[in-house]
Each structure stands twice: as C-alpha cells, then as structure tokens.
Coordinates of C-alpha atoms and ligand atoms in Angstrom, one line a residue:
Chain B
M70 CA 33.4 -47.0 27.9
I71 CA 36.3 -45.9 25.7
E72 CA 36.5 -46.9 22.1
A73 CA 39.4 -46.2 19.7
R74 CA 38.4 -46.7 16.1
K75 CA 41.3 -46.9 13.7
V76 CA 43.2 -44.1 15.4
S77 CA 46.1 -42.9 13.4
M78 CA 48.4 -40.0 14.2
T79 CA 51.0 -38.5 12.0
Y80 CA 52.7 -35.4 13.5
P81 CA 53.1 -32.3 11.3
D82 CA 56.8 -33.1 10.9
G83 CA 55.9 -36.4 9.2
T84 CA 56.5 -38.7 12.2
E85 CA 54.0 -41.5 12.0
A86 CA 53.3 -42.3 15.7
L87 CA 50.2 -44.4 15.5
K88 CA 48.5 -46.5 12.7
E89 CA 44.9 -47.6 12.9
V90 CA 44.8 -48.5 16.5
S91 CA 41.5 -50.0 17.5
F92 CA 40.4 -51.4 20.9
S93 CA 38.0 -50.6 23.6
V94 CA 37.9 -50.4 27.4
K95 CA 34.8 -51.2 29.3
K96 CA 33.4 -49.1 32.0
G97 CA 35.1 -49.8 35.3
E98 CA 37.8 -51.8 33.6
I99 CA 41.5 -51.4 34.3
C100 CA 43.5 -51.7 31.1
S101 CA 47.2 -51.4 30.5
I102 CA 48.9 -50.4 27.3
I103 CA 52.4 -51.7 26.8
G104 CA 54.9 -51.1 24.0
P105 CA 58.4 -50.1 23.3
S106 CA 59.6 -46.5 23.9
G107 CA 58.5 -44.1 21.2
C108 CA 55.7 -46.4 19.8
G109 CA 53.1 -43.7 20.4
K110 CA 51.8 -44.6 23.9
S111 CA 51.8 -41.0 25.2
T112 CA 50.4 -39.9 21.9
L113 CA 47.5 -42.3 22.3
L114 CA 46.7 -41.0 25.8
F115 CA 46.8 -37.4 24.6
I116 CA 44.2 -38.4 21.9
F117 CA 42.1 -40.1 24.5
S118 CA 42.1 -37.1 26.7
G119 CA 41.1 -34.8 23.9
L120 CA 44.2 -32.7 23.9
L121 CA 45.4 -34.0 20.6
K122 CA 43.3 -34.6 17.5
P123 CA 44.2 -37.8 15.6
T124 CA 44.9 -37.4 11.9
G125 CA 42.8 -40.5 11.3
G126 CA 40.1 -42.4 13.0
E127 CA 38.2 -41.4 16.1
V128 CA 37.9 -42.0 19.8
F129 CA 34.5 -42.3 21.5
I130 CA 33.8 -42.1 25.2
N131 CA 30.3 -43.3 26.2
G132 CA 29.4 -43.2 22.5
R133 CA 30.4 -39.6 21.9
P134 CA 33.4 -38.5 19.9
V135 CA 36.2 -36.9 21.9
N136 CA 37.1 -33.4 20.6
S137 CA 38.3 -31.6 23.7
P138 CA 39.2 -32.4 27.3
R139 CA 36.2 -33.8 29.2
K140 CA 35.4 -33.0 32.8
D141 CA 35.0 -36.7 33.7
V142 CA 38.4 -37.7 32.3
S143 CA 41.6 -37.1 34.3
L144 CA 45.0 -37.4 32.7
I145 CA 48.1 -38.0 34.8
L146 CA 51.1 -37.1 32.6
Q147 CA 54.4 -38.8 32.5
D148 CA 56.5 -37.2 35.3
Y149 CA 53.3 -36.3 37.1
G150 CA 52.4 -32.9 35.5
L151 CA 52.6 -31.0 38.8
F152 CA 53.3 -27.3 38.7
P153 CA 56.6 -26.4 40.5
W154 CA 55.2 -23.0 41.5
K155 CA 52.2 -24.4 43.3
N156 CA 52.5 -26.1 46.7
V157 CA 50.9 -29.5 47.4
R158 CA 47.6 -28.0 48.4
D159 CA 47.3 -25.7 45.4
N160 CA 48.4 -28.5 43.0
I161 CA 45.7 -30.7 44.2
A162 CA 43.1 -27.9 44.1
V163 CA 43.9 -26.5 40.7
G164 CA 41.6 -28.8 38.8
M165 CA 38.6 -28.1 41.0
K166 CA 39.4 -24.4 40.9
I167 CA 39.3 -24.4 37.1
Q168 CA 36.1 -26.3 37.0
G169 CA 34.5 -23.7 39.3
F170 CA 33.9 -25.6 42.5
A171 CA 33.1 -23.5 45.6
E172 CA 36.0 -22.5 47.8
N173 CA 34.8 -24.4 50.8
E174 CA 34.0 -27.5 48.8
I175 CA 37.6 -27.4 47.4
E176 CA 39.0 -27.0 50.9
K177 CA 37.1 -30.0 52.2
A178 CA 38.0 -32.2 49.3
V179 CA 41.7 -31.2 49.3
N180 CA 42.0 -31.8 53.1
S181 CA 40.5 -35.3 52.9
L182 CA 42.7 -36.2 49.9
I183 CA 45.8 -35.0 51.6
K184 CA 45.0 -37.3 54.5
K185 CA 44.2 -40.1 52.1
I186 CA 47.6 -39.9 50.3
G187 CA 49.4 -39.6 53.6
L188 CA 50.8 -36.2 53.0
A189 CA 49.4 -34.3 56.0
G190 CA 51.9 -31.7 57.1
F191 CA 53.2 -31.3 53.6
E192 CA 50.4 -29.0 52.4
R193 CA 52.7 -26.0 51.9
S194 CA 55.6 -28.0 50.5
Y195 CA 56.6 -27.5 46.8
P196 CA 57.0 -30.4 44.4
K197 CA 60.8 -30.1 44.4
Q198 CA 60.8 -30.7 48.2
L199 CA 59.0 -34.0 47.8
S200 CA 60.3 -37.5 46.9
G201 CA 59.2 -39.1 43.6
G202 CA 56.6 -41.3 45.4
M203 CA 55.1 -38.3 47.2
R204 CA 54.8 -36.3 43.9
Q205 CA 53.1 -39.3 42.4
R206 CA 50.6 -39.3 45.1
V207 CA 49.9 -35.6 44.7
A208 CA 49.3 -36.2 41.1
F209 CA 46.8 -38.9 42.0
A210 CA 45.1 -36.6 44.5
R211 CA 44.8 -33.9 41.8
A212 CA 43.2 -36.4 39.4
L213 CA 40.9 -37.9 42.1
A214 CA 39.7 -34.5 43.3
L215 CA 37.7 -34.2 40.1
K216 CA 36.0 -37.6 40.8
P217 CA 36.7 -38.7 37.3
S218 CA 34.9 -41.7 35.7
I219 CA 38.0 -42.3 33.6
M220 CA 41.7 -41.9 34.6
L221 CA 44.4 -42.0 32.0
M222 CA 48.0 -42.5 33.3
D223 CA 51.2 -42.2 31.4
E224 CA 53.9 -44.3 32.9
P225 CA 52.9 -43.3 36.3
F226 CA 55.5 -45.3 38.2
S227 CA 58.4 -45.3 35.8
S228 CA 60.7 -43.0 37.7
L229 CA 60.2 -44.6 41.0
D230 CA 62.5 -47.0 42.7
A231 CA 61.4 -50.7 42.9
L232 CA 60.1 -50.3 46.5
S233 CA 58.0 -47.2 46.1
R234 CA 56.9 -48.5 42.8
E235 CA 55.2 -51.6 44.4
K236 CA 53.7 -49.4 47.1
M237 CA 52.2 -47.1 44.5
Q238 CA 50.9 -50.1 42.4
D239 CA 49.1 -51.3 45.6
F240 CA 47.9 -47.8 46.2
L241 CA 46.5 -47.7 42.6
I242 CA 44.8 -51.0 43.1
Q243 CA 43.2 -49.8 46.3
I244 CA 41.9 -46.6 44.6
W245 CA 40.5 -48.6 41.7
K246 CA 38.7 -50.9 44.1
E247 CA 37.3 -48.0 46.1
T248 CA 36.2 -45.9 43.1
S249 CA 35.6 -48.4 40.3
T250 CA 37.0 -45.8 37.9
T251 CA 37.9 -46.8 34.4
I252 CA 41.7 -46.8 34.3
V253 CA 43.9 -46.8 31.2
L254 CA 47.5 -47.1 32.2
V255 CA 50.5 -46.8 29.9
T256 CA 53.7 -48.6 30.8
H257 CA 56.8 -50.1 29.3
N258 CA 57.2 -52.5 32.2
I259 CA 55.9 -56.0 31.5
E260 CA 55.3 -57.0 35.2
E261 CA 53.4 -53.8 35.8
A262 CA 51.2 -54.2 32.7
V263 CA 50.4 -57.7 33.9
L264 CA 49.8 -56.9 37.5
L265 CA 47.5 -54.0 36.8
G266 CA 45.7 -54.6 33.5
K267 CA 42.7 -56.9 33.3
K268 CA 43.2 -56.2 29.6
I269 CA 46.7 -55.7 28.2
V270 CA 47.0 -53.9 24.9
V271 CA 50.4 -54.7 23.3
L272 CA 51.6 -52.2 20.8
T273 CA 54.2 -52.7 18.1
E274 CA 57.2 -50.5 17.5
R275 CA 56.6 -47.1 15.8
P276 CA 54.2 -46.6 14.2
G277 CA 52.2 -48.2 17.0
T278 CA 49.6 -50.7 16.0
V279 CA 47.8 -53.2 18.2
K280 CA 49.8 -56.4 18.1
E281 CA 47.7 -58.3 20.5
I282 CA 45.1 -57.8 23.2
V283 CA 45.8 -60.1 26.2
K284 CA 43.0 -61.0 28.6
N285 CA 44.2 -61.1 32.1
E286 CA 41.2 -61.4 34.5
G287 CA 43.2 -62.1 37.6
A288 CA 44.9 -58.7 37.5
A289 CA 44.5 -55.7 39.9
R290 CA 45.0 -57.7 43.1
T291 CA 48.1 -57.3 45.1
E292 CA 48.4 -61.1 45.7
Y293 CA 48.5 -61.6 42.0
R294 CA 52.3 -61.0 42.1
Y295 CA 52.8 -64.4 43.7
E296 CA 50.4 -66.5 41.5
E297 CA 51.4 -68.9 38.7
E298 CA 48.9 -67.2 36.3
Y299 CA 50.8 -63.9 36.8
F300 CA 54.1 -65.4 35.8
E301 CA 52.5 -67.2 32.9
R302 CA 51.0 -63.9 31.6
C303 CA 54.4 -62.1 32.0
R304 CA 56.0 -64.8 29.9
E305 CA 53.3 -64.5 27.3
V306 CA 53.6 -60.7 27.1
R307 CA 57.4 -60.8 27.1
K308 CA 57.3 -63.2 24.1
L309 CA 54.8 -60.9 22.3
I310 CA 57.1 -57.9 22.7
G311 CA 60.3 -59.8 22.0
L312 CA 59.0 -61.0 18.7
K313 CA 60.0 -58.8 15.8
D314 CA 57.8 -58.6 12.7
Chain O
M48 CA 47.9 -48.6 54.2
V49 CA 48.5 -44.9 54.1
G50 CA 50.6 -45.1 57.1
R51 CA 52.8 -47.6 55.4
L52 CA 53.1 -45.4 52.3
N53 CA 54.2 -42.6 54.5
G54 CA 57.0 -44.6 56.2
G55 CA 60.6 -43.5 55.7
L56 CA 59.6 -40.1 54.5
S57 CA 59.9 -38.3 57.8
G58 CA 63.6 -37.7 57.3
L59 CA 62.6 -35.2 54.6
S60 CA 61.1 -32.7 57.0
G61 CA 64.5 -31.8 58.3
L62 CA 65.4 -30.6 54.8
G63 CA 63.1 -27.5 55.2
R64 CA 65.1 -26.3 58.1
L65 CA 68.4 -26.6 56.3
N66 CA 67.6 -24.1 53.6
G67 CA 65.0 -22.3 55.7
L68 CA 64.9 -18.6 55.4
N69 CA 65.9 -17.8 59.0
G70 CA 69.5 -18.9 58.6
L71 CA 69.7 -17.2 55.2
N72 CA 68.3 -13.9 56.5
G73 CA 70.7 -13.8 59.4
L74 CA 73.6 -14.3 57.1
K75 CA 72.3 -11.6 54.8
I76 CA 71.8 -9.1 57.5
R77 CA 75.3 -9.7 58.9
G78 CA 76.7 -9.4 55.3
C79 CA 74.9 -6.1 54.9
I80 CA 76.2 -4.6 58.1
F81 CA 79.7 -5.7 57.2
A82 CA 79.4 -4.0 53.7
I83 CA 78.0 -0.8 55.3
V84 CA 80.8 -0.6 57.8
V85 CA 83.5 -1.1 55.0
I86 CA 81.9 1.5 52.8
L87 CA 81.7 4.0 55.6
V88 CA 85.3 3.4 56.7
L89 CA 86.6 3.7 53.2
W90 CA 84.6 6.9 52.7
A91 CA 85.8 8.4 56.0
V92 CA 89.4 7.6 55.2
G93 CA 89.0 9.0 51.7
A94 CA 87.4 12.2 53.1
S95 CA 90.1 12.8 55.6
L96 CA 92.9 12.1 53.1
S97 CA 91.5 14.4 50.3
S98 CA 90.2 17.1 52.7
S99 CA 88.3 18.5 49.8
P100 CA 84.8 20.1 50.3
A101 CA 83.6 17.9 47.5
L102 CA 84.2 14.8 49.7
P103 CA 82.8 15.6 53.1
S104 CA 83.0 12.9 55.9
P105 CA 80.0 10.6 56.3
L106 CA 79.2 12.2 59.7
I107 CA 78.8 15.6 58.1
V108 CA 76.7 14.2 55.3
V109 CA 74.4 12.4 57.8
I110 CA 73.9 15.6 59.8
S111 CA 73.2 17.7 56.8
F112 CA 70.9 15.1 55.4
I113 CA 68.8 15.2 58.6
S114 CA 68.8 19.0 58.6
D115 CA 67.9 19.1 54.9
L116 CA 65.1 16.6 55.4
P117 CA 62.2 19.1 55.5
E118 CA 63.3 20.6 52.3
L119 CA 64.1 17.2 50.7
I120 CA 60.9 15.4 51.4
P121 CA 58.7 17.1 48.8
H122 CA 61.4 16.5 46.2
M123 CA 61.6 12.8 47.3
L124 CA 57.9 12.5 46.9
V125 CA 57.8 14.0 43.5
S126 CA 60.7 11.7 42.3
A127 CA 59.1 8.7 43.9
Y128 CA 55.8 9.5 42.2
R129 CA 57.4 9.9 38.8
V130 CA 59.5 6.7 39.0
I131 CA 56.8 4.5 40.6
Y132 CA 54.2 5.7 38.1
S133 CA 56.5 5.0 35.2
I134 CA 57.4 1.5 36.4
L135 CA 53.7 0.6 36.9
L136 CA 52.8 2.0 33.6
A137 CA 55.6 0.0 31.9
L138 CA 54.6 -3.2 33.7
S139 CA 51.0 -2.8 32.8
F140 CA 51.9 -2.9 29.1
A141 CA 55.0 -5.1 29.1
I142 CA 53.7 -8.0 31.1
P143 CA 50.5 -8.7 29.1
I144 CA 52.2 -8.2 25.8
G145 CA 55.2 -10.4 26.9
L146 CA 52.9 -13.1 28.2
I147 CA 50.7 -13.4 25.2
S148 CA 53.8 -13.8 23.1
Y149 CA 54.0 -17.4 24.4
K150 CA 51.7 -18.1 21.4
E151 CA 53.7 -18.5 18.2
K152 CA 51.2 -16.5 16.2
I153 CA 51.3 -13.5 18.5
D154 CA 55.0 -13.7 18.9
S155 CA 55.5 -13.5 15.1
I156 CA 53.8 -10.1 15.3
V157 CA 55.4 -8.8 18.5
S158 CA 59.0 -10.0 18.0
P159 CA 59.8 -7.9 14.9
F160 CA 58.8 -4.8 16.9
I161 CA 61.1 -5.8 19.7
Y162 CA 63.8 -6.6 17.2
L163 CA 63.6 -3.2 15.6
L164 CA 62.8 -1.0 18.6
Y165 CA 64.6 -2.5 21.5
P166 CA 68.2 -1.8 20.4
I167 CA 67.6 2.0 20.0
P168 CA 69.0 4.0 22.8
H169 CA 65.6 5.3 23.8
I170 CA 67.0 8.1 25.9
V171 CA 68.0 10.0 22.7
L172 CA 64.3 10.4 22.0
L173 CA 64.0 12.9 24.8
P174 CA 63.8 16.0 22.6
I175 CA 61.0 14.4 20.5
I176 CA 59.1 13.3 23.7
I177 CA 59.3 16.8 25.0
L178 CA 58.1 18.2 21.8
L179 CA 55.1 15.9 21.9
F180 CA 54.3 15.8 25.6
G181 CA 55.6 19.2 26.8
I182 CA 58.0 19.7 29.6
G183 CA 55.8 18.5 32.5
D184 CA 55.6 15.2 34.3
A185 CA 54.1 13.5 31.3
S186 CA 57.3 13.6 29.2
K187 CA 59.4 12.4 32.1
I188 CA 57.1 9.5 32.9
F189 CA 56.9 8.6 29.3
L190 CA 60.6 8.5 28.9
I191 CA 61.2 6.3 32.0
S192 CA 58.4 4.0 31.3
M193 CA 59.4 3.5 27.7
I194 CA 62.8 2.4 28.7
V195 CA 61.6 0.1 31.5
F196 CA 58.8 -1.2 29.2
F197 CA 61.3 -2.7 26.7
Q198 CA 63.5 -4.2 29.4
I199 CA 60.5 -5.9 31.0
L200 CA 58.9 -6.9 27.7
V201 CA 62.0 -8.6 26.4
T202 CA 62.4 -10.6 29.5
A203 CA 58.7 -11.5 29.9
R204 CA 58.5 -12.5 26.3
D205 CA 61.5 -14.8 26.5
A206 CA 60.3 -16.3 29.7
A207 CA 56.8 -16.9 28.3
R208 CA 58.2 -18.5 25.2
N209 CA 60.3 -20.8 27.4
V210 CA 57.3 -22.1 29.4
S211 CA 57.2 -25.8 28.5
D212 CA 54.1 -27.1 26.6
Y213 CA 54.1 -29.9 29.2
Y214 CA 52.6 -27.6 31.8
I215 CA 50.1 -26.1 29.4
L216 CA 48.9 -29.6 28.4
S217 CA 48.9 -30.6 32.0
L218 CA 46.6 -27.7 32.9
K219 CA 44.4 -28.1 29.7
S220 CA 43.8 -31.7 30.6
L221 CA 41.9 -30.4 33.6
G222 CA 39.6 -28.5 31.4
A223 CA 41.4 -25.1 31.6
S224 CA 40.4 -22.1 29.5
E225 CA 42.9 -19.9 27.8
L226 CA 42.6 -17.4 30.7
D227 CA 43.3 -20.3 33.2
V228 CA 46.5 -21.0 31.3
Y229 CA 47.7 -17.5 31.9
R230 CA 46.6 -17.5 35.5
H231 CA 47.9 -20.9 36.6
V232 CA 50.9 -21.5 34.2
I233 CA 52.3 -18.6 32.1
F234 CA 52.2 -15.9 34.8
P235 CA 53.5 -17.8 37.8
A236 CA 56.1 -19.6 35.6
T237 CA 57.5 -16.3 34.3
L238 CA 57.1 -14.2 37.5
P239 CA 60.6 -14.9 38.9
K240 CA 62.2 -13.7 35.6
I241 CA 59.9 -10.7 35.5
L242 CA 60.9 -9.7 39.1
T243 CA 64.6 -10.1 38.2
A244 CA 64.0 -7.8 35.2
M245 CA 62.3 -5.4 37.5
R246 CA 65.3 -5.3 39.9
I247 CA 67.5 -4.4 37.0
S248 CA 65.0 -1.9 35.7
I249 CA 64.9 0.0 39.0
G250 CA 68.5 1.0 38.5
T251 CA 67.8 2.1 35.0
A252 CA 64.6 3.9 36.0
I253 CA 66.4 6.0 38.6
A254 CA 69.2 6.9 36.3
V255 CA 66.8 8.0 33.6
L256 CA 64.8 9.9 36.3
F257 CA 67.9 11.8 37.2
F258 CA 68.5 12.7 33.6
A259 CA 64.8 13.7 33.1
E260 CA 64.9 15.9 36.2
S261 CA 68.1 17.6 35.2
F262 CA 66.4 20.4 33.3
A263 CA 63.1 22.3 32.8
T264 CA 61.8 21.5 36.3
S265 CA 62.2 22.8 39.8
S266 CA 61.1 19.7 41.6
G267 CA 62.5 16.2 42.1
L268 CA 65.8 14.9 43.5
G269 CA 67.5 15.3 40.1
Y270 CA 66.8 19.0 40.3
F271 CA 67.8 19.2 43.9
I272 CA 71.2 17.6 43.2
L273 CA 72.0 19.8 40.2
D274 CA 70.8 22.9 42.0
S275 CA 73.1 22.1 45.0
W276 CA 75.9 21.5 42.7
S277 CA 75.5 24.8 40.9
R278 CA 75.4 26.6 44.3
A279 CA 78.5 24.6 45.3
D280 CA 76.5 23.5 48.4
Y281 CA 78.3 20.1 48.7
N282 CA 76.5 19.0 51.8
S283 CA 73.1 19.4 50.2
L284 CA 74.5 17.7 47.1
Y285 CA 75.2 14.7 49.2
S286 CA 71.8 14.8 50.8
G287 CA 70.3 14.7 47.4
I288 CA 72.5 11.8 46.3
I289 CA 71.7 9.9 49.5
S290 CA 68.0 10.4 48.9
M291 CA 68.2 9.1 45.4
A292 CA 70.1 6.1 46.7
L293 CA 67.4 5.5 49.3
L294 CA 64.7 5.8 46.7
G295 CA 66.3 3.1 44.6
F296 CA 67.1 1.0 47.7
S297 CA 63.6 1.0 48.9
L298 CA 62.2 0.0 45.5
Y299 CA 64.7 -2.8 45.4
L300 CA 63.7 -4.0 48.8
F301 CA 60.1 -4.0 47.7
V302 CA 60.8 -6.2 44.7
E303 CA 62.8 -8.5 47.0
F304 CA 59.8 -8.7 49.3
L305 CA 57.6 -9.7 46.3
E306 CA 60.1 -12.4 45.4
K307 CA 60.1 -13.8 48.9
K308 CA 56.3 -13.8 48.9
F309 CA 55.4 -15.1 45.5
C310 CA 58.5 -17.1 44.3
K311 CA 59.2 -19.3 47.2
W312 CA 59.2 -22.3 44.8
V313 CA 62.3 -21.2 42.9
Ligands
ADP48 N1 54.9 -33.1 19.0 C1 55.6 -34.1 18.3 N2 56.0 -33.8 17.0 C2 56.7 -34.7 16.3 N3 56.9 -36.0 16.7 C3 56.5 -36.3 17.9 C4 55.8 -35.4 18.8 N4 55.5 -36.0 19.9 C5 56.0 -37.2 19.8 N5 56.6 -37.4 18.6 C6 57.2 -38.7 18.1 O1 56.1 -39.6 18.0 C7 56.6 -40.9 18.4 C8 55.7 -41.4 19.5 O2 55.9 -40.6 20.7 P1 55.3 -40.9 22.1 O3 53.8 -41.0 21.9 O4 55.8 -39.9 23.1 O5 55.9 -42.4 22.4 P2 55.9 -43.2 23.8 O6 55.1 -42.5 24.8 O7 55.4 -44.5 23.4 O8 57.3 -43.3 24.2 C9 58.0 -40.7 18.8 O9 58.8 -41.1 17.7 C10 58.2 -39.3 19.1 O10 59.5 -38.8 18.8
MG49 MG1 55.7 -41.6 26.6

C-alpha cells in the first residue's frame, strides 16, 4: 500500500511542482495518474521511489516512510532509463547485479525474461539498435527481474506509435494479471489512464494538486476498450481535465 | 501473445549486417594498403630525385632496419617500458580524479587546479624534474606521465560532468550504491571519450619520450636516433625513426582494440 500524505515539492530554484498531494494506492491495485505536462507527475514518481525528498508531507509504503530507494519498488523512467552502453542482457541484469544476486540466478532469470518479452536473439543488441517498443519491453524486463511488489512507470508508452502502444498496454495488463504487482502509472493520455487505472488520479496544472480521484473498476482488461463504461469514463476524465479553475 | 508482440520486428536484424564490422574492416584494410603504397612511392620518388644520403630509398631503410634490429631491440624495449609505464601511471591518477569530478562538490575543488595547471607547457619543467628526480628513468617517466595525466584528466572530467543525471537516477532507482554508479554509469559512459583522449596522448607521449631521451642517457630510441645523427649514420637514423613510429603505431592499435572491445555501443 502506497500512501501520499500532503506531499509538496518546491525545487531549489523556487519552482513549485506539487502542492499537498494526498491519495493512496491499495496493494495489488493499478492506478493511473493523469495531468497536463509539467504538473509534477514525474516529480511525484521520483518521490514515491525515494529518489527525491519532498519539501513537505510524506510518503508511506506499507506503513513505513520512504526515505531512499526500496528493493521492492521498481521505477521505469520516462524514455525507459536503459543504459546505451549495456546490451539487452546486461540492461536487464543490472538491477539484480546491484542487489547482489548470484550469477547463475541472474542468468536464469534474464534468460526467461528475454523469452517472455519476445526478444530472444537480441541479447547482444544495444538499445539504439532496438525499436521503441522493444526498448520498452527491455525496461519492463529489467523492472520485473527484481520481482517488485510495486512498479512505478513514468509515461511508459508515450513515445510509441498507436499500434505498439496498444500492444504494450495489453502486455502490461497481462503482466499485472500474472504478478498482481501494485502499479502506479503516469500518463498524459486520457484513454490510457482510463484503460489501465482502476483508480485515476487527476492532477491540476502546476503546482499539481489532486483535482479528483475517479473510480474505474472495469479497467485493466483489454476488452474494456470497446465497452460503454470505458467511453463514459473517458468523457468524464476529459471534462475534468478540460475544466480550468 | 509474445509472438504477436514480436511480429514485424524481424526486418531489424538485417540492420546489424549493414553496419557490421566486417565490411568496415575490409574497407579500412584496403584504405591502409593504399595509403602505405602512396607514402612509399612518394618517398622513393623523393629519394631518387634528391639523391642525398639524408633521404635514402625505402628499400635501403628496410634493409638497414632489419640488420640493425639486434642492436635496436634493447632500445625499443627501454622506450616502450618508459612510455607504457608513464601512460599507465597517468591513467591511474587521471581517470579516478576525472570521474569523481562528476560530483559538483569535488569538481569545485578539482577544477581550479586544472584551470591553473593545465595551460602551463609542462615540458619546460624538465630542469626542475631532473633536479628533483635525478637523470634516471624516474624523471623521464614523471615528465611524460605528467603531460599525459593532464590531457586525460581534462577529458575524463568533462566527460564525467556531462553524464546525464537521468542515467544516475535510473541506476539509483535500482538500489545502487555510489560505487555502482561509477561502475555501471560514470565509467562506461565516459570510456569512449577517455579512449579518444588516450589516442591523442600517445602521440604526445612519444614526442615527449624523444625529448626526454635526447640527453643524459645511453638507452632508448631517442638516444639511438640522436646518436646515429651525430655519427651521420643516416641508415641507422632511419631505423630509429621507424622503430619510434612502430612503437606509436602499436600503442595506437592497442587503444583501437580496446575501443572495439568495450565501446561497441557508440
Ligand atoms: N530538477 C528540477 N529543478 C527545477 N525545476 C524542476 C526540476 N525538475 C522538474 N522541474 C519543474 O517542475 C515541474 C514539474 O516537472 P515534472 O514533474 O517533470 O512534470 P511532468 O512529469 O508532469 O511533466 C515543471 O515545471 C518542471 O520544469
Ligand atoms: Mg514527466
């Protein structure tokens, strides 16, 4: 369970990115955060991951305040966060390596993940040799290798074309169903927020505050795209975002 | 599911072949042979036109190089020892200091030193170095490594400072320690720049080596060249020059090998 309590962030240069953001995500829940560009979505994920200390308020994971990166939390950065100097295999392995897993254990996990994401034969390729969708899947594999109980994703599909984007959304739903990981996903795409988030946190323009939390129980199913409820939620969220204070 | 995801990507595998190393290497080797032929022809023409003993023909030089070889090898080894030792010494200080400068705080201490000490023509310090270290190998190695040290340091520091925070955060989100950051991000990210700096330094190191071997010693290729010169033994003079060129060339090839091996991603 993740709990944000009145989280505020003002950067040293005076930029006020977040103001008293409070909401919680239950264990095993998939939650999307949507808001306009620059409203502090990435900042919020950095705070959740323990990489950034908020200037006000606190974040709790399973009841304990977050002060530094936790082993059971994986963050997938915007633009995937892969290392250009590591090939696919080493990019996937790097988290396990850092956390001190045994070499044969890493080997086994990485091999099965590469198969899972459909990149067999690309083990020695470097990120720049891969398409956007393939890079995205490598980033997933790197996060999954650590068997996290929480995955934080920053606009994971924003640089993909519409087709790969849908495929990756389906892939994410599949992963979520298989692992029942708690997922917090940031996006600025309304359809994506509605398709994936059983809970949709709508943020205002900078400084980001919670404008509304939309319940969306039908989400995280690939069929949802064609259902009336989905379109209804999209309209609802679109209206929420379109409204200016 | 996975099969479907993978669809349409098979076209990409052809890409590897396009910029594969084989084609490139073939081109490079052909280019090198062409360059060697042109140089030799120009040299031979120049030699026959000038007909001066100071510009013997390539054939004569090759023959005298081979016959001088037994005498040359000890000098080559001494020179190689001096220059390799110096470069390794320089690297072992320059790389760590350069890399830790990615931290603002450390850089604020390091950069004023670079700012003040780098622009000095270090070679003019030779008399002082000899006064301090004597006329043996120590002073030669110190001089070469000091010069190479600054060249590598400046590059390594600039490269480390340019490593994007994005990668550091990406690694730290995986629970990385400070040491992990160096190992998985700062060092690999700066390595291509460091190797490029090394290539440039090799030329400098050999030039300084020649200078340092030009007096107060009776070993090394620099000595051999100047000694041949003073005896007006032009064939030996060329053997010495060729040896020095070969020394530089083989170090250069070694750095290129390292680049091929460790910087495939560039
Ligand atoms: N390190 C930083 N220093 C100062 N301002 C920053 C920094 N990082 C982000 N900001 C600013 O904070 C605001 C929120 O940024 P961000 O969290 O990246 O927004 P989003 O991800 O929603 O687009 C933006 O106005 C951005 O310019
Ligand atoms: Mg962002």
